[in-house]
Coordinates of N, CA, C and O in Angstrom, one line a residue:
M1 N -4.6 1.1 -23.4 CA -3.9 0.4 -22.4 C -2.7 1.2 -21.9 O -2.0 1.9 -22.7
K2 N -2.4 1.2 -20.6 CA -1.3 2.0 -20.1 C 0.0 1.3 -20.4 O 0.1 0.1 -20.6
K3 N 1.0 2.2 -20.4 CA 2.4 1.7 -20.7 C 2.8 0.6 -19.7 O 3.4 -0.3 -20.0
E4 N 2.4 0.9 -18.4 CA 2.7 -0.1 -17.3 C 2.1 -1.5 -17.6 O 2.8 -2.5 -17.4
C5 N 0.9 -1.5 -18.2 CA 0.3 -2.8 -18.5 C 1.1 -3.5 -19.6 O 1.2 -4.7 -19.5
N6 N 1.6 -2.8 -20.6 CA 2.4 -3.4 -21.6 C 3.6 -4.0 -21.0 O 4.0 -5.2 -21.4
I7 N 4.3 -3.4 -20.1 CA 5.5 -3.9 -19.5 C 5.1 -5.1 -18.7 O 5.8 -6.2 -18.8
I8 N 4.1 -5.1 -17.9 CA 3.7 -6.2 -17.1 C 3.4 -7.4 -18.0 O 3.8 -8.5 -17.7
R9 N 2.6 -7.2 -19.0 CA 2.3 -8.3 -19.9 C 3.5 -8.9 -20.6 O 3.5 -10.1 -20.9
D10 N 4.5 -8.1 -20.9 CA 5.7 -8.7 -21.4 C 6.4 -9.6 -20.4 O 7.1 -10.5 -20.8
L11 N 6.3 -9.3 -19.1 CA 6.9 -10.0 -18.1 C 6.1 -11.3 -17.6 O 6.7 -12.1 -16.9
L12 N 4.9 -11.3 -17.9 CA 4.0 -12.4 -17.4 C 4.5 -13.8 -17.7 O 4.5 -14.7 -16.8
P13 N 5.0 -14.1 -18.9 CA 5.5 -15.5 -19.1 C 6.6 -15.9 -18.2 O 6.6 -17.0 -17.6
N14 N 7.5 -15.0 -17.9 CA 8.6 -15.3 -17.0 C 8.1 -15.3 -15.5 O 8.6 -16.1 -14.7
Y15 N 7.1 -14.5 -15.2 CA 6.4 -14.5 -13.9 C 5.8 -15.9 -13.7 O 5.9 -16.5 -12.6
I16 N 5.1 -16.4 -14.7 CA 4.4 -17.7 -14.5 C 5.4 -18.8 -14.3 O 5.2 -19.7 -13.5
E17 N 6.5 -18.7 -15.0 CA 7.6 -19.7 -14.9 C 8.5 -19.5 -13.7 O 9.5 -20.2 -13.5
N18 N 8.2 -18.5 -12.9 CA 9.0 -18.1 -11.7 C 10.4 -17.8 -12.0 O 11.4 -18.2 -11.4
L19 N 10.6 -17.0 -13.1 CA 11.9 -16.7 -13.6 C 12.2 -15.2 -13.4 O 13.1 -14.6 -14.1
V20 N 11.6 -14.6 -12.5 CA 11.8 -13.2 -12.2 C 12.3 -13.0 -10.7 O 12.1 -13.9 -9.9
S21 N 12.9 -11.9 -10.5 CA 13.4 -11.6 -9.1 C 12.2 -11.4 -8.2 O 11.1 -11.2 -8.6
E22 N 12.5 -11.5 -6.9 CA 11.5 -11.3 -5.9 C 10.9 -9.9 -6.0 O 9.7 -9.7 -5.8
D23 N 11.7 -8.9 -6.3 CA 11.2 -7.5 -6.4 C 10.3 -7.4 -7.6 O 9.2 -6.8 -7.5
T24 N 10.6 -8.1 -8.7 CA 9.7 -8.1 -9.9 C 8.4 -8.8 -9.6 O 7.4 -8.4 -10.0
K25 N 8.6 -9.9 -8.9 CA 7.4 -10.7 -8.6 C 6.4 -9.9 -7.7 O 5.2 -9.9 -7.9
E26 N 7.0 -9.2 -6.8 CA 6.2 -8.3 -5.9 C 5.5 -7.2 -6.7 O 4.3 -6.9 -6.5
Y27 N 6.2 -6.6 -7.6 CA 5.7 -5.5 -8.4 C 4.6 -6.0 -9.3 O 3.5 -5.3 -9.4
I28 N 4.8 -7.1 -9.9 CA 3.8 -7.7 -10.8 C 2.5 -8.1 -10.0 O 1.4 -7.8 -10.4
G29 N 2.7 -8.7 -8.8 CA 1.6 -9.1 -8.0 C 0.8 -7.9 -7.6 O -0.5 -8.0 -7.6
K30 N 1.4 -6.8 -7.2 CA 0.7 -5.6 -6.8 C -0.1 -5.1 -8.0 O -1.3 -4.7 -7.8
H31 N 0.5 -5.1 -9.2 CA -0.2 -4.6 -10.4 C -1.4 -5.4 -10.7 O -2.5 -4.9 -11.0
I32 N -1.2 -6.7 -10.6 CA -2.3 -7.7 -10.9 C -3.5 -7.5 -10.0 O -4.6 -7.6 -10.4
N33 N -3.2 -7.2 -8.7 CA -4.2 -7.0 -7.7 C -5.0 -5.7 -8.0 O -6.2 -5.6 -7.6
E34 N -4.4 -4.7 -8.7 CA -5.0 -3.5 -9.0 C -5.6 -3.4 -10.4 O -6.4 -2.5 -10.7
C35 N -5.2 -4.2 -11.3 CA -5.6 -4.1 -12.7 C -6.3 -5.4 -13.2 O -5.7 -6.4 -13.4
S36 N -7.6 -5.3 -13.3 CA -8.4 -6.5 -13.7 C -8.1 -7.0 -15.1 O -8.1 -8.2 -15.4
D37 N -7.7 -6.1 -16.0 CA -7.4 -6.5 -17.4 C -6.1 -7.4 -17.4 O -6.1 -8.4 -18.0
C38 N -5.1 -7.0 -16.7 CA -3.9 -7.7 -16.6 C -4.1 -9.0 -15.8 O -3.5 -10.1 -16.2
K39 N -4.9 -9.0 -14.8 CA -5.2 -10.2 -14.1 C -5.9 -11.2 -15.0 O -5.6 -12.4 -14.9
N40 N -6.8 -10.8 -15.9 CA -7.5 -11.7 -16.8 C -6.5 -12.3 -17.8 O -6.5 -13.5 -18.1
V41 N -5.5 -11.5 -18.2 CA -4.5 -12.0 -19.2 C -3.7 -13.0 -18.5 O -3.4 -14.1 -19.0
L42 N -3.3 -12.8 -17.2 CA -2.5 -13.8 -16.4 C -3.3 -15.1 -16.3 O -2.7 -16.2 -16.5
E43 N -4.6 -15.0 -16.0 CA -5.4 -16.2 -15.8 C -5.5 -17.0 -17.1 O -5.4 -18.2 -17.1
I44 N -5.6 -16.3 -18.2 CA -5.7 -17.0 -19.5 C -4.3 -17.7 -19.8 O -4.3 -18.8 -20.3
M45 N -3.2 -17.0 -19.5 CA -1.9 -17.6 -19.8 C -1.7 -18.8 -18.9 O -1.1 -19.8 -19.3
Q46 N -2.1 -18.7 -17.6 CA -1.9 -19.9 -16.7 C -2.8 -21.1 -17.1 O -2.4 -22.2 -17.0
E47 N -4.0 -20.8 -17.6 CA -4.9 -21.9 -18.1 C -4.2 -22.6 -19.3 O -4.2 -23.8 -19.4
G48 N -3.6 -21.8 -20.2 CA -2.9 -22.3 -21.4 C -1.7 -23.2 -20.9 O -1.5 -24.3 -21.5
K49 N -1.0 -22.7 -19.9 CA 0.1 -23.5 -19.4 C -0.3 -24.8 -18.8 O 0.3 -25.9 -19.1
N50 N -1.4 -24.8 -18.1 CA -2.0 -26.0 -17.4 C -2.4 -27.0 -18.5 O -2.2 -28.2 -18.3
K51 N -3.0 -26.5 -19.6 CA -3.4 -27.4 -20.7 C -2.2 -28.1 -21.3 O -2.3 -29.3 -21.6
V52 N -1.1 -27.4 -21.5 CA 0.1 -27.9 -22.1 C 0.6 -29.0 -21.2 O 1.0 -30.1 -21.6
I53 N 0.7 -28.7 -19.9 CA 1.2 -29.7 -18.9 C 0.3 -31.0 -18.9 O 0.9 -32.1 -18.9
E54 N -1.0 -30.8 -18.9 CA -1.9 -32.0 -19.0 C -1.7 -32.8 -20.2 O -1.6 -34.0 -20.2
K55 N -1.5 -32.1 -21.4 CA -1.3 -32.8 -22.6 C 0.0 -33.6 -22.6 O 0.1 -34.8 -23.0
E56 N 1.1 -33.0 -22.0 CA 2.4 -33.7 -21.9 C 2.3 -34.9 -21.0 O 2.9 -35.9 -21.3
K57 N 1.5 -34.8 -19.9 CA 1.3 -36.0 -19.0 C 0.6 -37.1 -19.8 O 0.9 -38.2 -19.6
E58 N -0.4 -36.7 -20.5 CA -1.2 -37.7 -21.3 C -0.3 -38.4 -22.3 O -0.3 -39.6 -22.4
E59 N 0.5 -37.7 -23.0 CA 1.4 -38.2 -24.0 C 2.5 -39.1 -23.3 O 2.9 -40.2 -23.9
E60 N 2.9 -38.7 -22.1 CA 3.9 -39.5 -21.4 C 3.3 -40.9 -21.0 O 3.9 -41.9 -21.1
Q61 N 2.0 -40.9 -20.6 CA 1.4 -42.1 -20.1 C 1.2 -43.0 -21.3 O 1.2 -44.2 -21.2
I62 N 0.9 -42.4 -22.5 CA 0.7 -43.2 -23.7 C 2.0 -44.0 -24.1 O 2.0 -45.1 -24.5
E63 N 3.1 -43.3 -23.9 CA 4.4 -43.9 -24.2 C 4.7 -45.0 -23.3 O 5.4 -46.0 -23.7
L64 N 4.3 -45.0 -22.0 CA 4.5 -46.0 -21.1 C 3.7 -47.3 -21.5 O 4.1 -48.4 -21.4

């Protein structure tokens, strides 16, 4: 794996949460478009986040 991929993967959690600058967001987006391995990692992370959100919503409805 390239050094650049390691850096991108370190930044992905903040990228998903929209906690990076516009320049960083643009840089990551460009890398993701060119690197299928990092794109796959991003998709897996986003799926995990979506599952957590769904579970939280279910728990919230149970409390009501």
